Structures are given as structure tokens and as C-alpha cells.
PDB file of C-alpha atoms and ligand atoms in Angstrom:
ATOM      1  CA  MET X 160       0.000   0.000   0.000  1.00 66.00           C
ATOM      2  CA  ALA X 161       1.486   3.353  -1.058  1.00 87.00           C
ATOM      3  CA  ARG X 162       1.793   6.093   1.550  1.00 97.00           C
ATOM      4  CA  LYS X 163      -0.200   9.189   0.552  1.00 98.00           C
ATOM      5  CA  PRO X 164       2.074  12.241   0.388  1.00 98.00           C
ATOM      6  CA  ILE X 165       1.353  15.116   2.762  1.00 98.00           C
ATOM      7  CA  ILE X 166       2.565  18.683   2.343  1.00 98.00           C
ATOM      8  CA  ALA X 167       2.093  21.062   5.266  1.00 98.00           C
ATOM      9  CA  GLY X 168       2.814  24.761   5.534  1.00 98.00           C
ATOM     10  CA  ASN X 169       4.191  26.133   8.787  1.00 98.00           C
ATOM     11  CA  TRP X 170       3.329  29.822   8.787  1.00 98.00           C
ATOM     12  CA  LYS X 171       5.206  30.423  12.070  1.00 98.00           C
ATOM     13  CA  MET X 172       4.458  33.941  13.452  1.00 98.00           C
ATOM     14  CA  ASN X 173       3.192  35.323  10.148  1.00 98.00           C
ATOM     15  CA  ASN X 174      -0.204  36.424   8.804  1.00 98.00           C
ATOM     16  CA  ASN X 175      -2.891  38.245  10.767  1.00 98.00           C
ATOM     17  CA  ILE X 176      -6.564  37.434  10.177  1.00 98.00           C
ATOM     18  CA  ALA X 177      -6.915  39.548   7.032  1.00 98.00           C
ATOM     19  CA  ALA X 178      -3.717  38.113   5.543  1.00 98.00           C
ATOM     20  CA  THR X 179      -4.907  34.604   6.420  1.00 98.00           C
ATOM     21  CA  ARG X 180      -8.187  35.084   4.564  1.00 98.00           C
ATOM     22  CA  GLN X 181      -6.316  36.517   1.593  1.00 98.00           C
ATOM     23  CA  LEU X 182      -3.716  33.737   1.396  1.00 98.00           C
ATOM     24  CA  VAL X 183      -6.316  30.976   1.816  1.00 98.00           C
ATOM     25  CA  SER X 184      -8.463  32.482  -0.959  1.00 98.00           C
ATOM     26  CA  GLU X 185      -5.415  32.421  -3.240  1.00 98.00           C
ATOM     27  CA  LEU X 186      -4.482  28.879  -2.202  1.00 98.00           C
ATOM     28  CA  ILE X 187      -7.890  27.269  -2.727  1.00 98.00           C
ATOM     29  CA  PRO X 188      -7.811  27.225  -6.557  1.00 98.00           C
ATOM     30  CA  VAL X 189      -4.087  26.519  -6.661  1.00 97.00           C
ATOM     31  CA  VAL X 190      -4.253  23.350  -4.548  1.00 97.00           C
ATOM     32  CA  ALA X 191      -7.780  22.149  -5.451  1.00 97.00           C
ATOM     33  CA  ASP X 192      -6.517  19.295  -7.640  1.00 97.00           C
ATOM     34  CA  ALA X 193      -3.672  18.217  -5.344  1.00 97.00           C
ATOM     35  CA  VAL X 194      -2.998  14.489  -5.144  1.00 97.00           C
ATOM     36  CA  CYS X 195      -1.421  14.879  -1.706  1.00 98.00           C
ATOM     37  CA  ASP X 196      -2.920  15.897   1.642  1.00 98.00           C
ATOM     38  CA  VAL X 197      -2.630  19.671   2.087  1.00 98.00           C
ATOM     39  CA  VAL X 198      -2.301  21.302   5.512  1.00 98.00           C
ATOM     40  CA  ILE X 199      -1.677  24.875   6.654  1.00 98.00           C
ATOM     41  CA  CYS X 200      -0.519  25.488  10.228  1.00 99.00           C
ATOM     42  CA  THR X 201      -1.243  29.022  11.346  1.00 98.00           C
ATOM     43  CA  PRO X 202      -0.715  31.168  14.445  1.00 98.00           C
ATOM     44  CA  TYR X 203      -3.399  30.673  17.120  1.00 98.00           C
ATOM     45  CA  THR X 204      -5.039  34.020  16.350  1.00 98.00           C
ATOM     46  CA  SER X 205      -5.631  33.029  12.707  1.00 98.00           C
ATOM     47  CA  LEU X 206      -6.950  29.518  13.311  1.00 98.00           C
ATOM     48  CA  ALA X 207     -10.662  30.379  13.432  1.00 98.00           C
ATOM     49  CA  ALA X 208     -10.400  32.435  10.238  1.00 98.00           C
ATOM     50  CA  ALA X 209      -8.406  29.679   8.528  1.00 98.00           C
ATOM     51  CA  VAL X 210     -10.902  26.964   9.515  1.00 98.00           C
ATOM     52  CA  GLU X 211     -13.783  29.108   8.246  1.00 98.00           C
ATOM     53  CA  ALA X 212     -12.024  29.943   4.974  1.00 98.00           C
ATOM     54  CA  CYS X 213     -10.983  26.312   4.331  1.00 98.00           C
ATOM     55  CA  LYS X 214     -14.454  24.805   4.921  1.00 98.00           C
ATOM     56  CA  GLY X 215     -15.525  22.656   1.972  1.00 98.00           C
ATOM     57  CA  THR X 216     -12.025  22.676   0.451  1.00 98.00           C
ATOM     58  CA  ASN X 217      -9.186  20.131   0.478  1.00 98.00           C
ATOM     59  CA  ILE X 218      -7.079  22.310   2.801  1.00 98.00           C
ATOM     60  CA  HIS X 219      -6.744  21.070   6.396  1.00 98.00           C
ATOM     61  CA  VAL X 220      -5.862  23.428   9.223  1.00 99.00           C
ATOM     62  CA  GLY X 221      -3.309  22.887  11.964  1.00 99.00           C
ATOM     63  CA  ALA X 222      -1.897  24.741  14.963  1.00 99.00           C
ATOM     64  CA  GLU X 223       1.799  25.182  15.695  1.00 98.00           C
ATOM     65  CA  ASN X 224       1.797  23.884  19.262  1.00 98.00           C
ATOM     66  CA  VAL X 225      -0.477  22.583  22.025  1.00 98.00           C
ATOM     67  CA  HIS X 226      -0.185  22.198  25.794  1.00 98.00           C
ATOM     68  CA  TRP X 227      -0.515  18.810  27.504  1.00 98.00           C
ATOM     69  CA  ALA X 228      -2.825  19.836  30.326  1.00 98.00           C
ATOM     70  CA  GLU X 229      -6.594  19.976  29.866  1.00 97.00           C
ATOM     71  CA  LYS X 230      -6.828  23.339  31.621  1.00 97.00           C
ATOM     72  CA  GLY X 231      -5.361  25.275  34.515  1.00 98.00           C
ATOM     73  CA  ALA X 232      -2.642  27.692  35.507  1.00 98.00           C
ATOM     74  CA  PHE X 233      -0.547  27.655  32.324  1.00 98.00           C
ATOM     75  CA  THR X 234      -0.462  31.289  31.286  1.00 98.00           C
ATOM     76  CA  GLY X 235      -0.141  31.742  27.549  1.00 97.00           C
ATOM     77  CA  GLU X 236      -0.813  28.102  26.675  1.00 98.00           C
ATOM     78  CA  ILE X 237      -3.613  26.505  24.604  1.00 98.00           C
ATOM     79  CA  SER X 238      -5.158  23.068  25.244  1.00 98.00           C
ATOM     80  CA  ALA X 239      -6.064  20.355  22.739  1.00 98.00           C
ATOM     81  CA  ASP X 240      -9.771  20.819  23.563  1.00 98.00           C
ATOM     82  CA  MET X 241      -9.484  24.487  22.632  1.00 98.00           C
ATOM     83  CA  LEU X 242      -8.038  23.568  19.225  1.00 98.00           C
ATOM     84  CA  VAL X 243     -10.661  20.884  18.621  1.00 98.00           C
ATOM     85  CA  GLU X 244     -13.405  23.355  19.527  1.00 98.00           C
ATOM     86  CA  LEU X 245     -12.144  25.638  16.731  1.00 98.00           C
ATOM     87  CA  GLY X 246     -12.270  22.824  14.178  1.00 98.00           C
ATOM     88  CA  VAL X 247      -8.497  22.447  13.983  1.00 98.00           C
ATOM     89  CA  GLU X 248      -7.357  19.002  12.751  1.00 98.00           C
ATOM     90  CA  TYR X 249      -3.551  18.990  12.979  1.00 99.00           C
ATOM     91  CA  VAL X 250      -0.900  20.277  15.347  1.00 99.00           C
ATOM     92  CA  ILE X 251       2.864  20.619  14.946  1.00 99.00           C
ATOM     93  CA  ILE X 252       4.744  19.359  18.004  1.00 98.00           C
ATOM     94  CA  GLY X 253       8.446  19.656  18.804  1.00 98.00           C
ATOM     95  CA  HIS X 254       9.421  22.123  16.100  1.00 98.00           C
ATOM     96  CA  SER X 255      13.102  22.991  16.470  1.00 97.00           C
ATOM     97  CA  GLU X 256      12.217  26.648  17.096  1.00 97.00           C
ATOM     98  CA  ARG X 257      10.185  25.496  20.122  1.00 98.00           C
ATOM     99  CA  ARG X 258      13.052  23.261  21.235  1.00 97.00           C
ATOM    100  CA  THR X 259      15.681  25.985  20.747  1.00 96.00           C
ATOM    101  CA  TYR X 260      13.903  29.137  21.965  1.00 97.00           C
ATOM    102  CA  PHE X 261      11.199  27.881  24.319  1.00 97.00           C
ATOM    103  CA  GLY X 262      12.760  25.033  26.290  1.00 97.00           C
ATOM    104  CA  GLU X 263      10.900  22.194  24.574  1.00 97.00           C
ATOM    105  CA  THR X 264      12.413  18.817  25.494  1.00 98.00           C
ATOM    106  CA  ASP X 265      11.859  15.267  24.299  1.00 98.00           C
ATOM    107  CA  LEU X 266       9.768  14.677  27.429  1.00 98.00           C
ATOM    108  CA  THR X 267       7.480  17.689  26.901  1.00 98.00           C
ATOM    109  CA  VAL X 268       7.123  16.665  23.253  1.00 98.00           C
ATOM    110  CA  ASN X 269       5.905  13.255  24.413  1.00 98.00           C
ATOM    111  CA  LYS X 270       3.418  14.822  26.840  1.00 98.00           C
ATOM    112  CA  ARG X 271       2.052  17.120  24.120  1.00 98.00           C
ATOM    113  CA  MET X 272       1.788  14.194  21.652  1.00 98.00           C
ATOM    114  CA  LYS X 273      -0.214  12.102  24.110  1.00 98.00           C
ATOM    115  CA  ALA X 274      -2.581  14.961  24.952  1.00 98.00           C
ATOM    116  CA  ALA X 275      -3.148  15.917  21.311  1.00 98.00           C
ATOM    117  CA  LEU X 276      -3.806  12.343  20.155  1.00 98.00           C
ATOM    118  CA  ALA X 277      -6.119  11.656  23.096  1.00 98.00           C
ATOM    119  CA  LYS X 278      -8.321  14.515  21.896  1.00 98.00           C
ATOM    120  CA  GLY X 279      -8.359  13.346  18.275  1.00 98.00           C
ATOM    121  CA  LEU X 280      -5.863  15.812  16.806  1.00 98.00           C
ATOM    122  CA  LYS X 281      -3.413  14.643  14.155  1.00 98.00           C
ATOM    123  CA  VAL X 282       0.189  15.348  15.069  1.00 98.00           C
ATOM    124  CA  ILE X 283       3.104  16.506  12.926  1.00 99.00           C
ATOM    125  CA  LEU X 284       6.081  15.540  15.104  1.00 98.00           C
ATOM    126  CA  CYS X 285       9.343  17.329  14.272  1.00 98.00           C
ATOM    127  CA  VAL X 286      12.716  15.689  14.820  1.00 98.00           C
ATOM    128  CA  GLY X 287      16.139  16.640  13.526  1.00 98.00           C
ATOM    129  CA  GLU X 288      19.760  17.239  14.414  1.00 97.00           C
ATOM    130  CA  THR X 289      21.622  20.516  14.925  1.00 96.00           C
ATOM    131  CA  LEU X 290      24.691  21.389  12.895  1.00 94.00           C
ATOM    132  CA  GLU X 291      26.962  20.495  15.859  1.00 95.00           C
ATOM    133  CA  GLU X 292      25.289  17.108  16.179  1.00 96.00           C
ATOM    134  CA  ARG X 293      25.629  16.474  12.461  1.00 95.00           C
ATOM    135  CA  GLU X 294      29.312  17.426  12.509  1.00 93.00           C
ATOM    136  CA  ALA X 295      29.845  15.186  15.530  1.00 96.00           C
ATOM    137  CA  GLY X 296      28.445  12.280  13.485  1.00 96.00           C
ATOM    138  CA  ILE X 297      25.519  11.637  15.842  1.00 98.00           C
ATOM    139  CA  THR X 298      22.566  12.426  13.542  1.00 98.00           C
ATOM    140  CA  ALA X 299      21.214   8.860  13.685  1.00 98.00           C
ATOM    141  CA  GLU X 300      21.543   8.721  17.476  1.00 98.00           C
ATOM    142  CA  VAL X 301      19.736  12.075  17.862  1.00 98.00           C
ATOM    143  CA  VAL X 302      16.773  11.309  15.598  1.00 98.00           C
ATOM    144  CA  ARG X 303      16.401   7.843  17.107  1.00 98.00           C
ATOM    145  CA  ARG X 304      16.368   9.279  20.645  1.00 98.00           C
ATOM    146  CA  GLN X 305      13.870  12.008  19.713  1.00 98.00           C
ATOM    147  CA  THR X 306      11.612   9.478  17.970  1.00 98.00           C
ATOM    148  CA  LYS X 307      11.727   6.868  20.754  1.00 98.00           C
ATOM    149  CA  ILE X 308      10.919   9.360  23.523  1.00 98.00           C
ATOM    150  CA  ALA X 309       8.215  11.119  21.485  1.00 98.00           C
ATOM    151  CA  PHE X 310       6.372   7.812  20.932  1.00 98.00           C
ATOM    152  CA  ALA X 311       6.751   6.423  24.462  1.00 98.00           C
ATOM    153  CA  GLY X 312       3.338   5.175  25.609  1.00 98.00           C
ATOM    154  CA  ILE X 313       1.665   5.820  22.246  1.00 98.00           C
ATOM    155  CA  ASP X 314      -0.390   2.899  20.913  1.00 97.00           C
ATOM    156  CA  ASN X 315      -0.054   1.313  17.517  1.00 97.00           C
ATOM    157  CA  GLU X 316      -3.618   2.441  16.660  1.00 97.00           C
ATOM    158  CA  GLU X 317      -2.466   6.057  16.786  1.00 97.00           C
ATOM    159  CA  LEU X 318       0.152   5.659  14.034  1.00 97.00           C
ATOM    160  CA  ASP X 319      -2.297   6.750  11.340  1.00 96.00           C
ATOM    161  CA  ASN X 320      -2.713  10.025  13.221  1.00 98.00           C
ATOM    162  CA  VAL X 321       0.966  10.943  13.380  1.00 98.00           C
ATOM    163  CA  VAL X 322       3.177  12.338  10.644  1.00 98.00           C
ATOM    164  CA  ILE X 323       6.891  12.681  11.387  1.00 98.00           C
ATOM    165  CA  ALA X 324       8.770  15.653   9.930  1.00 98.00           C
ATOM    166  CA  TYR X 325      12.529  15.156   9.660  1.00 98.00           C
ATOM    167  CA  GLU X 326      13.909  18.670   9.827  1.00 98.00           C
ATOM    168  CA  PRO X 327      17.672  19.086  10.104  1.00 97.00           C
ATOM    169  CA  VAL X 328      17.882  22.230  12.250  1.00 95.00           C
ATOM    170  CA  TRP X 329      20.697  23.698  10.143  1.00 93.00           C
ATOM    171  CA  ALA X 330      18.456  23.617   7.058  1.00 94.00           C
ATOM    172  CA  ILE X 331      15.478  25.483   8.535  1.00 92.00           C
ATOM    173  CA  GLY X 332      15.072  29.007   7.211  1.00 89.00           C
ATOM    174  CA  THR X 333      18.694  29.071   6.063  1.00 91.00           C
ATOM    175  CA  GLY X 334      18.324  28.308   2.377  1.00 88.00           C
ATOM    176  CA  LYS X 335      20.533  25.218   2.945  1.00 87.00           C
ATOM    177  CA  THR X 336      18.712  22.028   2.029  1.00 85.00           C
ATOM    178  CA  ALA X 337      19.881  18.546   2.945  1.00 88.00           C
ATOM    179  CA  THR X 338      20.764  16.646  -0.221  1.00 95.00           C
ATOM    180  CA  SER X 339      17.878  14.463  -1.267  1.00 96.00           C
ATOM    181  CA  GLN X 340      20.064  11.412  -0.599  1.00 97.00           C
ATOM    182  CA  ASP X 341      20.978  12.565   2.936  1.00 96.00           C
ATOM    183  CA  ALA X 342      17.353  13.382   3.712  1.00 97.00           C
ATOM    184  CA  ASN X 343      16.280   9.988   2.363  1.00 98.00           C
ATOM    185  CA  ASP X 344      18.945   8.163   4.383  1.00 98.00           C
ATOM    186  CA  THR X 345      18.040   9.841   7.673  1.00 98.00           C
ATOM    187  CA  ILE X 346      14.333   9.271   7.068  1.00 98.00           C
ATOM    188  CA  ALA X 347      15.154   5.588   6.486  1.00 98.00           C
ATOM    189  CA  ILE X 348      16.810   5.568   9.936  1.00 98.00           C
ATOM    190  CA  ILE X 349      13.668   7.082  11.487  1.00 98.00           C
ATOM    191  CA  ARG X 350      11.483   4.535   9.678  1.00 98.00           C
ATOM    192  CA  ALA X 351      13.683   1.679  10.917  1.00 98.00           C
ATOM    193  CA  CYS X 352      13.319   3.051  14.438  1.00 98.00           C
ATOM    194  CA  MET X 353       9.518   3.054  14.028  1.00 98.00           C
ATOM    195  CA  ALA X 354       9.719  -0.551  12.786  1.00 98.00           C
ATOM    196  CA  GLU X 355      11.553  -1.480  16.000  1.00 98.00           C
ATOM    197  CA  LEU X 356       9.063   0.425  18.163  1.00 98.00           C
ATOM    198  CA  TYR X 357       5.944  -0.924  16.405  1.00 98.00           C
ATOM    199  CA  CYS X 358       6.341  -3.359  13.504  1.00 97.00           C
ATOM    200  CA  PRO X 359       8.095  -3.362  10.109  1.00 98.00           C
ATOM    201  CA  ARG X 360       4.791  -3.328   8.233  1.00 97.00           C
ATOM    202  CA  CYS X 361       3.429  -0.481  10.388  1.00 96.00           C
ATOM    203  CA  ALA X 362       6.511   1.599   9.616  1.00 98.00           C
ATOM    204  CA  GLU X 363       6.384   0.780   5.926  1.00 97.00           C
ATOM    205  CA  GLU X 364       2.680   1.272   5.323  1.00 97.00           C
ATOM    206  CA  ARG X 365       1.334   3.620   7.982  1.00 96.00           C
ATOM    207  CA  VAL X 366       4.092   6.018   9.006  1.00 98.00           C
ATOM    208  CA  ARG X 367       4.407   9.067   6.779  1.00 98.00           C
ATOM    209  CA  ILE X 368       7.681  10.957   7.119  1.00 98.00           C
ATOM    210  CA  GLN X 369       8.156  14.427   5.656  1.00 98.00           C
ATOM    211  CA  TYR X 370      11.330  16.350   4.968  1.00 98.00           C
ATOM    212  CA  GLY X 371      11.523  19.970   6.124  1.00 97.00           C
ATOM    213  CA  GLY X 372      14.247  22.582   5.766  1.00 96.00           C
ATOM    214  CA  SER X 373      14.305  25.156   2.976  1.00 95.00           C
ATOM    215  CA  MET X 374      12.119  22.954   0.769  1.00 96.00           C
ATOM    216  CA  ASN X 375      10.695  25.080  -2.026  1.00 96.00           C
ATOM    217  CA  ALA X 376       9.342  25.189  -5.571  1.00 95.00           C
ATOM    218  CA  LYS X 377      12.792  24.446  -7.025  1.00 96.00           C
ATOM    219  CA  ASN X 378      13.889  21.457  -4.946  1.00 96.00           C
ATOM    220  CA  ALA X 379      10.524  19.833  -4.073  1.00 97.00           C
ATOM    221  CA  SER X 380      10.369  17.464  -7.033  1.00 97.00           C
ATOM    222  CA  GLU X 381      13.848  16.052  -6.422  1.00 97.00           C
ATOM    223  CA  LEU X 382      13.156  15.545  -2.715  1.00 97.00           C
ATOM    224  CA  MET X 383       9.715  14.052  -3.333  1.00 97.00           C
ATOM    225  CA  ALA X 384      11.158  11.586  -5.848  1.00 97.00           C
ATOM    226  CA  MET X 385      13.088   9.866  -3.046  1.00 97.00           C
ATOM    227  CA  PRO X 386      11.442   6.628  -1.919  1.00 97.00           C
ATOM    228  CA  GLN X 387      11.494   7.388   1.817  1.00 98.00           C
ATOM    229  CA  ILE X 388      10.220  10.976   1.608  1.00 98.00           C
ATOM    230  CA  ASP X 389       6.439  11.194   1.954  1.00 98.00           C
ATOM    231  CA  GLY X 390       5.982  14.941   1.947  1.00 98.00           C
ATOM    232  CA  GLY X 391       7.273  18.233   3.228  1.00 98.00           C
ATOM    233  CA  LEU X 392       6.925  20.663   6.097  1.00 98.00           C
ATOM    234  CA  ILE X 393       7.341  24.026   4.454  1.00 98.00           C
ATOM    235  CA  GLY X 394       8.150  27.293   6.214  1.00 98.00           C
ATOM    236  CA  GLY X 395       9.112  30.278   4.059  1.00 97.00           C
ATOM    237  CA  ALA X 396       7.745  28.838   0.816  1.00 97.00           C
ATOM    238  CA  SER X 397       4.293  28.327   2.355  1.00 98.00           C
ATOM    239  CA  LEU X 398       3.687  32.061   2.703  1.00 98.00           C
ATOM    240  CA  LYS X 399       3.013  32.707  -0.989  1.00 98.00           C
ATOM    241  CA  ALA X 400       0.235  30.822  -2.793  1.00 98.00           C
ATOM    242  CA  GLU X 401       2.239  30.476  -5.989  1.00 97.00           C
ATOM    243  CA  ASP X 402       5.293  28.998  -4.230  1.00 97.00           C
ATOM    244  CA  PHE X 403       3.260  26.676  -2.001  1.00 98.00           C
ATOM    245  CA  GLY X 404       1.213  25.597  -5.012  1.00 98.00           C
ATOM    246  CA  LYS X 405       4.378  24.595  -6.850  1.00 97.00           C
ATOM    247  CA  VAL X 406       5.539  22.505  -3.892  1.00 98.00           C
ATOM    248  CA  ILE X 407       2.090  20.882  -3.654  1.00 97.00           C
ATOM    249  CA  HIS X 408       2.328  19.918  -7.315  1.00 97.00           C
ATOM    250  CA  PHE X 409       5.891  18.617  -6.907  1.00 95.00           C
TER     251      PHE X 409
HETATM  252  C1  PEP N 112       9.925  24.909   9.115  1.00 58.89           C
HETATM  253  O1  PEP N 112       9.641  25.946   9.716  1.00 58.89           O
HETATM  254  O2  PEP N 112       9.510  23.842   9.546  1.00 58.89           O
HETATM  255  C2  PEP N 112      10.745  24.998   7.904  1.00 58.89           C
HETATM  256  C3  PEP N 112      11.095  23.897   7.319  1.00 58.89           C
HETATM  257  O3  PEP N 112      11.076  26.262   7.482  1.00 58.89           O
HETATM  258  P1  PEP N 112      11.768  26.629   6.060  1.00 58.89           P
HETATM  259  O4  PEP N 112      11.024  25.886   5.006  1.00 58.89           O
HETATM  260  O5  PEP N 112      11.613  28.112   5.955  1.00 58.89           O
HETATM  261  O6  PEP N 112      13.199  26.194   6.159  1.00 58.89           O
END
């Protein structure tokens, strides 16, 4: 069974409500005939507008983070129930910008994953090595550790609701892309890790793994031609309908 490709945009801290409505209206015709799943992940303040604007289209809406608690004294945080109430379907967890700037750890990633899945959200889990880790030759060790801890306590039945995004930190927002072969090789390591954690067939048939890191209209087709790469998590190139459309039609 072939894995259906999935391309997701990560808008980061860009686009207010008006800009969200505008970009979605431009995206709808551009991605209408996509053969892959299409997701846009927007800032919290734009989620309601994005959900409304994407109704009846093939564009799915995601958030960029979620807290693990159901409610309580967590100033500035948003719960999974709050996202579900808005009609949000996906959530990015463990993005390297959260890990680097906001103290996200493998353990908090795991807690967020469990909470999101328990409430029926689909998760885009980000893993990836820093430049120092790559130069130290420990990329495989790092992505295996991140993957194992993220999935601790998560049942096999949930695998269809998780997408993994392999994002080498040094390639995010830098214009430096991993070679398609390197990206493919590291994704194969992550898939092998999922086979150990669950089963070889689960990893082969049910686990979709994206590449992310300066993926754009120019390099998408080469990356997407690699057998292990099932999609992309797109930052900068998701902010313009024309660019995102070209990635979607890799
Ligand atoms: C990202 O934010 O996940 C990302 C991959 O960004 P960019 O495409 O801009 O490198």
C-alpha cells in the first residue's frame, strides 16, 4: 500500500486574520486538484479564520503547538480541547524553534503528543539534528532518541494520526537544504526506528515521514522523488500561494 504524500505549511508567526483570509483564498484554486494531503498550520489568532475559509475545500488546518494539560494555571498556553473546539485538525509538536527558543524537550514533546492524540488531533512531530550534532556524526543517534521518547506510551492504533517531519535544524530558514540522498537516508533511519518500536509493516505502510528545511518550488520534485520521503513541512515557501502551489504539485 502506497503512503499518501502530505505537504504542510508552517506559517510560524506570520499572517494576521486579514492576511490569512487573503492567502487561503489564493491557495484554494491553486491546490484544489492536489494528489497529496494539504495542511496549513497558522498562528493561534488566525486559526478560526483559517478553519472558516478552508471549509468545503481540500485544505486542512493545523496549529503550531499545544499544551498537555486539559486546563489550569498555564499562562499563555492553549489546550487540545481548545483547538478541537475551533475545528483544527492537525498540530505541529516539537518544532526545532520550540526546542531551541522555548525550552521544549523530548519529554514535553511526548506529553504534548499524548494529549493531542487523546483529543483526536493529528500530530506533525518534528525531529532533527543541529549542525553540531551532524558534525559530531551523531545524527542517527539524535533522531532515534527524539523518535523513541516522542512515541513512548503511544499505541499502535495512533500511528495513522501521526506524521513525522525530519527537519535538520541547520536547514530550517537558512536556504541550505539537505541533499535528497541525505534526507532519504536519515528518514530511512527514522522509519527503521519506528519498525523497532511498532512493527516493520506499520513503519512501511502507515508512518508518513516528511522532509523539512528550505524545501521550495525548485527542490521539491527532487526531494519528493526519493522513496522514503512522503511529503514536506514548508516554512518560508508556504507564505506565498504560488510557491506553495508549486511545492504541492511537486
Ligand atoms: C519549518 O519551519 O519547519 C521549515 C522547514 O522552514 P523553512 O522551510 O523556511 O526552512
